[in-house]
mmCIF file of C-alpha atoms in Angstrom:
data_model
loop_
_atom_site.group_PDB
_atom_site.id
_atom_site.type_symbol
_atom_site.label_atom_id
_atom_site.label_comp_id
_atom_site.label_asym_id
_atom_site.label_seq_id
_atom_site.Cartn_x
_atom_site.Cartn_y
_atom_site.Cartn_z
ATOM 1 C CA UNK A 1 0.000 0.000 0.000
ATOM 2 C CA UNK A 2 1.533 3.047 -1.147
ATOM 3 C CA UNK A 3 0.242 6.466 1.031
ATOM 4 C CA UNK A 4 -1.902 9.176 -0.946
ATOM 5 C CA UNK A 5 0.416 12.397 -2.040
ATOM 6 C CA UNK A 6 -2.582 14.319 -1.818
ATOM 7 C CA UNK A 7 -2.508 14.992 1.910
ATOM 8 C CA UNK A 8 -3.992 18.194 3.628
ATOM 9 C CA UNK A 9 -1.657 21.029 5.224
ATOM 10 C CA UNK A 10 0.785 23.561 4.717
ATOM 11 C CA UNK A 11 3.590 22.871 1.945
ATOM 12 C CA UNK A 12 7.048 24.917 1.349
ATOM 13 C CA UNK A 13 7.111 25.669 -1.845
ATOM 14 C CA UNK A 14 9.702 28.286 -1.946
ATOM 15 C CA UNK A 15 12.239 29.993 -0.044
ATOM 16 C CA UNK A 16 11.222 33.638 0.303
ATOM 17 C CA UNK A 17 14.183 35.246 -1.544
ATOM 18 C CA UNK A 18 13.447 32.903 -4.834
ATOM 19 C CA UNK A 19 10.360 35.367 -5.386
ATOM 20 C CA UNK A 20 11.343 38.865 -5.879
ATOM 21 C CA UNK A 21 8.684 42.158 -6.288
ATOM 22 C CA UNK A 22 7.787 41.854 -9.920
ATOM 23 C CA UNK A 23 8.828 38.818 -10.376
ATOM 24 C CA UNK A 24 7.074 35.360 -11.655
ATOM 25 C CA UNK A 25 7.743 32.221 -10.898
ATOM 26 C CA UNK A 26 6.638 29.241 -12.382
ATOM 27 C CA UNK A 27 6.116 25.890 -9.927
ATOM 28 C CA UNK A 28 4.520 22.514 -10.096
ATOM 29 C CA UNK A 29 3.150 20.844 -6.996
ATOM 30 C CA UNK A 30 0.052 18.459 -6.509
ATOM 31 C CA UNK A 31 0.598 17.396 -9.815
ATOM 32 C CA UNK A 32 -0.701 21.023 -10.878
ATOM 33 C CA UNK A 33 0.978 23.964 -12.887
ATOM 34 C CA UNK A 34 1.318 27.065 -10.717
ATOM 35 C CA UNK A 35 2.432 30.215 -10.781
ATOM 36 C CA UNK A 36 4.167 32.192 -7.854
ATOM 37 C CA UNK A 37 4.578 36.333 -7.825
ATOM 38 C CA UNK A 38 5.149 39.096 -5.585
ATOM 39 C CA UNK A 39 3.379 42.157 -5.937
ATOM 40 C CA UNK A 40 3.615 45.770 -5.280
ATOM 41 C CA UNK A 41 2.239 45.334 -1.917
ATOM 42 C CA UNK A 42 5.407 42.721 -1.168
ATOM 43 C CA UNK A 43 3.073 39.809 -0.390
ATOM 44 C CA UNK A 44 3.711 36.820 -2.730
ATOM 45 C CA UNK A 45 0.631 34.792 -4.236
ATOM 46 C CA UNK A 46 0.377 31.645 -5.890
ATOM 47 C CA UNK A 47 -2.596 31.038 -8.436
ATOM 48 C CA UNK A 48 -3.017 28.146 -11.106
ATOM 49 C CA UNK A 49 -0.743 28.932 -14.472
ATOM 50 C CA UNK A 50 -3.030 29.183 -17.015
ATOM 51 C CA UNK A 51 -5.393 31.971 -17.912
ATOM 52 C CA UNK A 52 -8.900 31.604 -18.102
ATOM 53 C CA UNK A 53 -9.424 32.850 -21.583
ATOM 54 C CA UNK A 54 -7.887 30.964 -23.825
ATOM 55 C CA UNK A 55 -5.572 28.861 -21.931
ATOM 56 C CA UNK A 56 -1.786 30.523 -22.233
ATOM 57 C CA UNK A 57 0.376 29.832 -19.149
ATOM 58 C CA UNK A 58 1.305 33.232 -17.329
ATOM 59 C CA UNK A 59 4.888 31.788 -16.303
ATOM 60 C CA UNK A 60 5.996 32.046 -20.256
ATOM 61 C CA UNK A 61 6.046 36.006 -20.180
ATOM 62 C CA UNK A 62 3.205 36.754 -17.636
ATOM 63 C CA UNK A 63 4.305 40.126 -16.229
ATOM 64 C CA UNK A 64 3.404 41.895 -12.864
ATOM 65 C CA UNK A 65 1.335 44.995 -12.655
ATOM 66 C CA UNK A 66 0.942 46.261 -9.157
ATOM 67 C CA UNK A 67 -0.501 43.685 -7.629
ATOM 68 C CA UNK A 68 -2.349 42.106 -10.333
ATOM 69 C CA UNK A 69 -0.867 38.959 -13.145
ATOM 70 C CA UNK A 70 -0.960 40.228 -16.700
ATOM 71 C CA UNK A 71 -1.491 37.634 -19.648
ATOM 72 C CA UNK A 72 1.280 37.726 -22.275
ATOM 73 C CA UNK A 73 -1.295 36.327 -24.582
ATOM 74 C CA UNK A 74 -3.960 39.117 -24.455
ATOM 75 C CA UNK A 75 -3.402 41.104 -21.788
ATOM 76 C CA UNK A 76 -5.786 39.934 -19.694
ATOM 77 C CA UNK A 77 -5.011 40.926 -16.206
ATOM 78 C CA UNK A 78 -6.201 39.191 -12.822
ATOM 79 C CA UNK A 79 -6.071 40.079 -9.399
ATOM 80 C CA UNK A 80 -4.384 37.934 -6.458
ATOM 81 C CA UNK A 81 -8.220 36.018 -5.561
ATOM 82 C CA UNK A 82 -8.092 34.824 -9.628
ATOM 83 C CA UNK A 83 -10.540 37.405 -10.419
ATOM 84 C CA UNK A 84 -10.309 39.081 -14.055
ATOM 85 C CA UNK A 85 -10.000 43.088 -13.110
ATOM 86 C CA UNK A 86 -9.389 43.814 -16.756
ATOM 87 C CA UNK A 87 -9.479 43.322 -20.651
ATOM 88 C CA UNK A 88 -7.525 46.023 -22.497
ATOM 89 C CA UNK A 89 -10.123 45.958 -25.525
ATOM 90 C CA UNK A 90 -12.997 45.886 -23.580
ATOM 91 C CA UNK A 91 -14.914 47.943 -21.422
ATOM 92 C CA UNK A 92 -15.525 45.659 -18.543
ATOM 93 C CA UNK A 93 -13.907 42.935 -17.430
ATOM 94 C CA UNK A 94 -15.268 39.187 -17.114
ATOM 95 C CA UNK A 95 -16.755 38.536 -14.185
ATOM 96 C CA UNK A 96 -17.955 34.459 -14.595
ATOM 97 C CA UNK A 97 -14.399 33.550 -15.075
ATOM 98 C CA UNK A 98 -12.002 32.543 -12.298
ATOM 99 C CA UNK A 99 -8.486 31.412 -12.000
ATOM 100 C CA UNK A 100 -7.753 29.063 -8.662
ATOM 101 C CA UNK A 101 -5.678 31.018 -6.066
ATOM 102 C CA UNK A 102 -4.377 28.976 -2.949
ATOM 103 C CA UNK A 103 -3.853 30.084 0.526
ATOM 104 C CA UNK A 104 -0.717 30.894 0.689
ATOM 105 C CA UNK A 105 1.857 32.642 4.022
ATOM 106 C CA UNK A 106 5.367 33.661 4.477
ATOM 107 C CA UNK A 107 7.556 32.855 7.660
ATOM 108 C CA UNK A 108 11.002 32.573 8.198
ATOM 109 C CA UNK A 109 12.313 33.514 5.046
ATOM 110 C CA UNK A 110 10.117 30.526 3.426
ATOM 111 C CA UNK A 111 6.617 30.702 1.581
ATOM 112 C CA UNK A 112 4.314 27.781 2.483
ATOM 113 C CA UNK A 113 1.052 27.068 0.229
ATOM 114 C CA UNK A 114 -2.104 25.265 1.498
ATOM 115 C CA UNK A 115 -3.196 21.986 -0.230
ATOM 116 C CA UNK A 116 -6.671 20.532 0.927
ATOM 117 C CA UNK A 117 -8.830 18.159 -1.808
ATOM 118 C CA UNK A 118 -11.839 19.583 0.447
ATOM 119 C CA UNK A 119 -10.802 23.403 -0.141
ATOM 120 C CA UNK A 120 -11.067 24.382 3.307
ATOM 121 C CA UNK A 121 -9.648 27.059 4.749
ATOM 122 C CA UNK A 122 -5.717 26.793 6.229
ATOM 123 C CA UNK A 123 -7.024 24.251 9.233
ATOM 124 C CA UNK A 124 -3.765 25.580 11.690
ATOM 125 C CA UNK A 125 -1.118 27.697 11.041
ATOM 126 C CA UNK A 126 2.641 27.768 10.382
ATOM 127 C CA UNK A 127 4.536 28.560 13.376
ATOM 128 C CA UNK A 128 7.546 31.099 13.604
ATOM 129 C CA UNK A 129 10.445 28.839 14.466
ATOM 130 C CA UNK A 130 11.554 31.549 16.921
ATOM 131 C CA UNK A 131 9.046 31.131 18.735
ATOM 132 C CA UNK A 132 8.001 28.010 18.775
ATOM 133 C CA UNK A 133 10.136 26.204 21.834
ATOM 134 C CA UNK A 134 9.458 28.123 24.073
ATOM 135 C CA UNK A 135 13.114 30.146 24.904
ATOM 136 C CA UNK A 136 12.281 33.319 24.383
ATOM 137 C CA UNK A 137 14.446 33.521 21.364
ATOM 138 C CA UNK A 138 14.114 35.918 17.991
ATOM 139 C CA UNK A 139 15.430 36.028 14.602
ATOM 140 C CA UNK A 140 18.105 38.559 15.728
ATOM 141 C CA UNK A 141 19.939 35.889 17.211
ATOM 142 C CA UNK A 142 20.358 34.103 14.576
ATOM 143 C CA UNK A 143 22.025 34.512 10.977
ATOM 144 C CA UNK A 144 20.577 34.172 7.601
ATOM 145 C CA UNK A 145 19.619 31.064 6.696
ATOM 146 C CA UNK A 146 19.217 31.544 2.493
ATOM 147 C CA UNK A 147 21.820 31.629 0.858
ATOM 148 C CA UNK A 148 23.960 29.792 2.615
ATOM 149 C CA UNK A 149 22.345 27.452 4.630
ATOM 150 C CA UNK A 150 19.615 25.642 2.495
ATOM 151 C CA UNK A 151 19.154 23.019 0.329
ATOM 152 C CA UNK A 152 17.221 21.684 -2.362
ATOM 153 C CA UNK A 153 16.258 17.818 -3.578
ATOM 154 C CA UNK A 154 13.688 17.767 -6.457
ATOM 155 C CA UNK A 155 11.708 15.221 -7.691
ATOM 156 C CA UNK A 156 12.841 12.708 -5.165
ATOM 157 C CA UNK A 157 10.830 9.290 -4.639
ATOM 158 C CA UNK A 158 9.753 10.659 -1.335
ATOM 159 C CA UNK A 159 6.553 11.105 0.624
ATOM 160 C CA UNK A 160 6.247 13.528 3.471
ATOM 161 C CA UNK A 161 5.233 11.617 5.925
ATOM 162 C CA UNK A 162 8.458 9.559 6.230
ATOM 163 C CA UNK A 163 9.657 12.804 7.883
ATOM 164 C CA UNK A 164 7.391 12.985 10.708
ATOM 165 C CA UNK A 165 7.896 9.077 11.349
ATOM 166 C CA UNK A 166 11.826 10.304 12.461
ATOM 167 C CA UNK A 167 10.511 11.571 15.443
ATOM 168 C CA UNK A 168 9.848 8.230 16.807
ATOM 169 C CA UNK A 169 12.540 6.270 15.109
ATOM 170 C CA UNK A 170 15.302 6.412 18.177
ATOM 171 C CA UNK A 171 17.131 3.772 16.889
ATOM 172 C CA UNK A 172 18.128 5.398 13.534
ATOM 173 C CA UNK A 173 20.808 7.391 14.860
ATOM 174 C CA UNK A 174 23.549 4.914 15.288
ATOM 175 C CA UNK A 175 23.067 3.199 11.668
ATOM 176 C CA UNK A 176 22.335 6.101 9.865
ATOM 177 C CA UNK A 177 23.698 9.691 11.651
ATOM 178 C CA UNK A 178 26.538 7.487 12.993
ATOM 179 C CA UNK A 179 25.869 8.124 16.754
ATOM 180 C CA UNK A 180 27.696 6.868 19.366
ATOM 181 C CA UNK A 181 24.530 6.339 21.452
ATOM 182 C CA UNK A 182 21.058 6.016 20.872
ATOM 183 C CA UNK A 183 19.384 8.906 22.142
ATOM 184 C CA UNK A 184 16.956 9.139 25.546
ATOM 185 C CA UNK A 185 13.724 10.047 24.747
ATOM 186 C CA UNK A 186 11.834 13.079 27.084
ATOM 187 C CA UNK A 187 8.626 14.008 25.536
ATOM 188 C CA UNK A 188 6.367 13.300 22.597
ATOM 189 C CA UNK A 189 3.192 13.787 22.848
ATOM 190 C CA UNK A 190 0.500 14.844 20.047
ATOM 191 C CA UNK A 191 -1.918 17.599 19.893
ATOM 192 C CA UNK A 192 -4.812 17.947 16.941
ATOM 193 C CA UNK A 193 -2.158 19.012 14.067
ATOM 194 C CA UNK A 194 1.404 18.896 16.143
ATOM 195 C CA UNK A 195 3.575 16.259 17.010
ATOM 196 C CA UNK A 196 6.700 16.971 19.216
ATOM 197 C CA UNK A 197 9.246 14.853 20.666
ATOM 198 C CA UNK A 198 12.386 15.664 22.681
ATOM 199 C CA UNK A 199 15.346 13.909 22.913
ATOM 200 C CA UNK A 200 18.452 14.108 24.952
ATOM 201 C CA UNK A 201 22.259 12.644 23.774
ATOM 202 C CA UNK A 202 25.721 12.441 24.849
ATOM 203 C CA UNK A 203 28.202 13.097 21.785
ATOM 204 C CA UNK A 204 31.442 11.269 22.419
ATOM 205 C CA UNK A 205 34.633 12.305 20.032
ATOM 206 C CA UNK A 206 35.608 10.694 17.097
ATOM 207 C CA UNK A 207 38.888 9.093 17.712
ATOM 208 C CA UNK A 208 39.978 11.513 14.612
ATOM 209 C CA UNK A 209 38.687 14.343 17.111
ATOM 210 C CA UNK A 210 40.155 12.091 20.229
ATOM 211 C CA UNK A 211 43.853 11.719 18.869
ATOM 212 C CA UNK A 212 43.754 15.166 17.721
ATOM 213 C CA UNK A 213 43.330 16.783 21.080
ATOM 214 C CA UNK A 214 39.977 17.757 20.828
ATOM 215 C CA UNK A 215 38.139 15.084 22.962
ATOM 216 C CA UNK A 216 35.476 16.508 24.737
ATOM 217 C CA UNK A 217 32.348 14.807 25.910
ATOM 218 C CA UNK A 218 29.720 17.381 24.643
ATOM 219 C CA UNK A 219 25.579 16.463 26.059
ATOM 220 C CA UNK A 220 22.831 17.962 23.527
ATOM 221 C CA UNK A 221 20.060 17.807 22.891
ATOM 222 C CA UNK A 222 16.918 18.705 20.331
ATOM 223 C CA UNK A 223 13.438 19.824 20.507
ATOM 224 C CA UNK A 224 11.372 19.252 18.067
ATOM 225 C CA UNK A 225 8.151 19.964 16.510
ATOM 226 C CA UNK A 226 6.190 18.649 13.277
ATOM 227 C CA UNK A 227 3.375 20.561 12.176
ATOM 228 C CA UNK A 228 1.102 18.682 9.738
ATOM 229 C CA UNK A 229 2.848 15.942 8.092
ATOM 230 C CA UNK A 230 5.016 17.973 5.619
ATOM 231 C CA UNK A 231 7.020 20.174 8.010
ATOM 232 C CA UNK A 232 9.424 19.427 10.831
ATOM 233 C CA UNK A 233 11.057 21.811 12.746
ATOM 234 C CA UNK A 234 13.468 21.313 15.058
ATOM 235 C CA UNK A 235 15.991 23.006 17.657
ATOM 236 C CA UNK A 236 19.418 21.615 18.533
ATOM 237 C CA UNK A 237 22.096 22.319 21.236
ATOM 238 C CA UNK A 238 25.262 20.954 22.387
ATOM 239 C CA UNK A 239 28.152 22.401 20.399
ATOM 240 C CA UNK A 240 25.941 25.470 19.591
ATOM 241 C CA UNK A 241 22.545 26.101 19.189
ATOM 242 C CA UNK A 242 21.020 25.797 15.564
ATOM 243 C CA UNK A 243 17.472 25.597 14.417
ATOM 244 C CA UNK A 244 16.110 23.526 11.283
ATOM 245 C CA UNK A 245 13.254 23.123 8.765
ATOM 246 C CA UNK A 246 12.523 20.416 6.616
ATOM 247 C CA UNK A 247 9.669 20.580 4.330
ATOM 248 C CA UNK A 248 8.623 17.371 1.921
ATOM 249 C CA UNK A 249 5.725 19.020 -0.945
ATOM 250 C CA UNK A 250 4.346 16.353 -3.295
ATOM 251 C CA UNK A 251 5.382 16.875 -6.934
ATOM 252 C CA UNK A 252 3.316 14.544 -8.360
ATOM 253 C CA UNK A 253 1.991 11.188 -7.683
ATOM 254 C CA UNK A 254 5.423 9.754 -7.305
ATOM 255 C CA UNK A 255 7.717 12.842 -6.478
ATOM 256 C CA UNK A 256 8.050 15.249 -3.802
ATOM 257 C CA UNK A 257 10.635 18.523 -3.219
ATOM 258 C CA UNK A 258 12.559 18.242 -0.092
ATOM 259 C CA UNK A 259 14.412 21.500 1.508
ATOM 260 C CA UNK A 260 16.387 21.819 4.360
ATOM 261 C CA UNK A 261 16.515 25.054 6.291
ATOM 262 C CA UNK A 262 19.000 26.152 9.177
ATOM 263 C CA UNK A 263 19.762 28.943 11.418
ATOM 264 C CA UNK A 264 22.460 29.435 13.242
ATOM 265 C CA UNK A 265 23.013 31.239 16.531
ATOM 266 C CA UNK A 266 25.425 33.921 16.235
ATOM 267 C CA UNK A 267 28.603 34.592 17.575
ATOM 268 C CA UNK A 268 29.056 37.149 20.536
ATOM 269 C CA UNK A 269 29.046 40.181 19.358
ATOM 270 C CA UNK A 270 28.493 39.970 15.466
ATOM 271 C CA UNK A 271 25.853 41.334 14.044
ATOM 272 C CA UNK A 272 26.351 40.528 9.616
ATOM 273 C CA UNK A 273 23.758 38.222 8.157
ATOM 274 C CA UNK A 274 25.940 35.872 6.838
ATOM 275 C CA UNK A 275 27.398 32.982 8.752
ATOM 276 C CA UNK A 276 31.376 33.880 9.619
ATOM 277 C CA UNK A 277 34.122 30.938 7.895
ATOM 278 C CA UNK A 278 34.737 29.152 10.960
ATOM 279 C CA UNK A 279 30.851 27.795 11.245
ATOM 280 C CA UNK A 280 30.903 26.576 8.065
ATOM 281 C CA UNK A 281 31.826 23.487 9.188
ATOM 282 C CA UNK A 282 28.901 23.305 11.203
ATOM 283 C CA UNK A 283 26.824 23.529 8.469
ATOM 284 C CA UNK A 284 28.165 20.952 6.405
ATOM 285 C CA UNK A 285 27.671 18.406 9.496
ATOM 286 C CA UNK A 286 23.967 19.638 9.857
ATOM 287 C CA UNK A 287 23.717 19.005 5.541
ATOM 288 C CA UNK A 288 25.262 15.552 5.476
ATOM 289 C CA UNK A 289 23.115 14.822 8.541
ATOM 290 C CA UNK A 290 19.984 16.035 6.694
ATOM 291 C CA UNK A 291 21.427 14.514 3.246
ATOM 292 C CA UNK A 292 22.060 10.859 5.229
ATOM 293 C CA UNK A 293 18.378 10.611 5.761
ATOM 294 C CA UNK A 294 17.446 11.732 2.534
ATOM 295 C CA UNK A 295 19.132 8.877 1.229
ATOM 296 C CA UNK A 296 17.277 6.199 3.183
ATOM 297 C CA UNK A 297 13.835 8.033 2.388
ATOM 298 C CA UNK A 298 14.835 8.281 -1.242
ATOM 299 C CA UNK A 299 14.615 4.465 -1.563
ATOM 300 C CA UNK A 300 12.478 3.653 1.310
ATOM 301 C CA UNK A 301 9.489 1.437 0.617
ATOM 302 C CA UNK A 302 6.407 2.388 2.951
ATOM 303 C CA UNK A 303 5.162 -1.150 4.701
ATOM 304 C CA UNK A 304 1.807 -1.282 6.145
ATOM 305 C CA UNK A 305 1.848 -3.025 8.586
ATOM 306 C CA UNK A 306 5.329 -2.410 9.839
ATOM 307 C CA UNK A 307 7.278 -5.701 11.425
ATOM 308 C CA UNK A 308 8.175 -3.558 14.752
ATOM 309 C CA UNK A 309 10.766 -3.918 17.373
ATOM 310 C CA UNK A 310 8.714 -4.192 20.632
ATOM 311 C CA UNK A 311 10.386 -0.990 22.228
ATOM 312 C CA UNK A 312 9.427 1.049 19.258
ATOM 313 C CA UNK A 313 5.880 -0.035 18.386
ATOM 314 C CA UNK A 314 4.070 2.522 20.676
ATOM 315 C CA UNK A 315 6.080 5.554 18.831
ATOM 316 C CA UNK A 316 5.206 4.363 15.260
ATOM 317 C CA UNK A 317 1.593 2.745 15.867
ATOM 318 C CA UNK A 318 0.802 6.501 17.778
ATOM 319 C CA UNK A 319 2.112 8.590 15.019
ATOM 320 C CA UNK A 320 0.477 6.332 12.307
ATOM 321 C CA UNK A 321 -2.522 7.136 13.807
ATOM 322 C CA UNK A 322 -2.112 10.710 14.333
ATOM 323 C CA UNK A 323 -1.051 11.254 10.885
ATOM 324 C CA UNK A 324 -4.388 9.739 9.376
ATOM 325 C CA UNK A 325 -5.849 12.797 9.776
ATOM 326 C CA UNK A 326 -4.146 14.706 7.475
ATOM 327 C CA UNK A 327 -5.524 12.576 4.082
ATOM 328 C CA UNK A 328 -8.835 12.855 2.164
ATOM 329 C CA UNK A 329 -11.192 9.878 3.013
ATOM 330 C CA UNK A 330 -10.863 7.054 1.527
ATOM 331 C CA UNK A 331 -7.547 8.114 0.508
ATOM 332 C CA UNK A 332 -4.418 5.578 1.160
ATOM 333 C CA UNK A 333 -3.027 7.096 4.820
ATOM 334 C CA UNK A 334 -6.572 7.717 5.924
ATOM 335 C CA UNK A 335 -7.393 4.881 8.093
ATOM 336 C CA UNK A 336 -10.264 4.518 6.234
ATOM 337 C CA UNK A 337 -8.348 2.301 3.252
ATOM 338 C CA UNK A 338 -6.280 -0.007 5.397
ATOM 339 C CA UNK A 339 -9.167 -0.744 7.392
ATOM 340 C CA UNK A 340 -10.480 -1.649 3.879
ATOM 341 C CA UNK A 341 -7.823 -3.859 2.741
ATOM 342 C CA UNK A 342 -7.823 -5.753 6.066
ATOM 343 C CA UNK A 343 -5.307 -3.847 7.745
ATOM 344 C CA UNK A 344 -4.606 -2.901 11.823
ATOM 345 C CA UNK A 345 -2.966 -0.048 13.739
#
């Protein structure tokens, strides 16, 4: 059984600085043509790609007036709701036609867009990673993220909700993040549309690190949070405190975008948006950590029922269920189909 990639919540479908005033952007999630732009006004929006008069897509030479898309083909020009607000060789505009525009918000340098087969309104919101955990912290503290610190998979065999099942999956993080330790568990808990779970480790020196002098005994830690099934947040200490974002959008019916987001705090004192040379280390552990799981999901095979260890069944039997409500019903994920085909949580 293969899980729907039609699931409801909040998707990243950008980072913030890949849409620029004027600007449009063409994109392809859901198995849908889109197009992204950000108007006078600075807010981006995201409406289907073609125009509702005779079909031409407004990423192939579309052009931004104010806050309104303009047709290459005609002219034509619509507002960000879809709505047709003018037709240069006519009088009035028309009124019966309508292009789909999708919910869409901007946080943390990142612009999420809302995907629900019911067309709902956004059920819960995206959270400010700042603010989320709880320590009183605020973007200031922290430098840039884009450029430096992000990265892009496209088109990967991936579905989102392999992300969300990591924050169960203790034993992972000797085979695949090469800890020396698995790591001791201190919350997870589920609310309506969050998931978090806390863990605690002790991070013992490589003996590279060891014969090289540098063999301290460092204890971190992470918080983190997944809202929805598509986006996992996260906030590590130890050897510095950095914060992270991974968002998994479906492509298609087999594909899905994955990016990788990270903050880092910043060093006493300086106050430039970029990260300084002697973190950059740093980030290339946090990428090859990110990049190590991407390689198990990449090729990962969903099972339904899973054969389960006995220590882990409560994590992945509570988040399985948890997670059902984020798909249509009927839908493959749902609860609804496995109970179908004969299948128990």
């Amino acid at each position: 059984m293969a899980l729907s990639m039609r699931p409801t919540g909040w998707f990243q479908v950008a980072w913030s600085a890949d849409v620029l005033v004027g600007e449009v952007v063409r994109l392809h999630y859901f198995d849908t043509e889109l197009i992204a732009y950000r108007g006078s006004t600075g807010e981006v929006h995201v409406l289907d790609a073609y125009c509702e008069h005779l079909g031409a897509h407004l990423g192939h030479g579309g052009t931004v007036r104010g806050d309104h898309i303009v047709c290459p083909f005609h002219g034509w020009e619509w507002d960000r709701n879809g709505r047709n607000v003018r037709i240069p060789y006519q009088e009035r505009p028309n009124r019966a036609r309508r292009i789909r525009a999708w919910p869409v918000t901007e946080r943390n340098e990142a612009v999420f867009l809302w995907h629900d087969t019911s067309n709902r309104d956004p059920l819960y919101e995206v959270p400010d990673i700042f603010a989320l955990f709880g320590d009183d912290a605020d973007a200031g503290q922290y430098y840039r993220a884009h450029p430096e610190c992000v990265l892009l998979r496209e088109r990967l065999p991936v579905h989102p909700q392999y992300v969300i099942e990591n924050g169960v999956d203790f034993a992972h993080f000797v085979f695949v993040h090469r800890a020396s330790e698995m790591p001791r568990f201190t919350r997870q808990d589920f609310d309506e549309w969050r998931f978090h779970a806390d863990f605690e480790m002790t991070f013992r020196p490589s003996r590279t690190s060891a014969a090289a002098g540098d063999g301290e005994v460092v204890h971190g830690g992470t918080q983190a949070c997944n809202v929805g099934i598509s986006l996992g947040f996260s906030r590590s200490w130890g050897t510095g405190t950095m914060r992270s974002m991974i968002g998994v959008t479906p492509v298609d019916e087999n594909t899905s975008d994955i990016r990788s987001t990270t903050w880092l705090e910043r060093l006493p004192g300086d106050r430039g948006d970029a990260i300084p040379a002697e973190l950059t280390r740093r980030v290339r552990i946090a990428n090859n950590q990110f990049l190590a799981d991407v390689n198990i999901w990449a090729h990962q095979r969903y099972t339904e029922p899973p054969g389960l260890a006995t220590e882990e069944a409560r994590g992945f039997r509570q988040v399985r269920r948890w997670a059902r409500r984020f798909y249509p019903p009927g839908e493959p994920g749902s609860g609804a189909a496995e109970q179908d085909a004969g299948v128990t949580g």
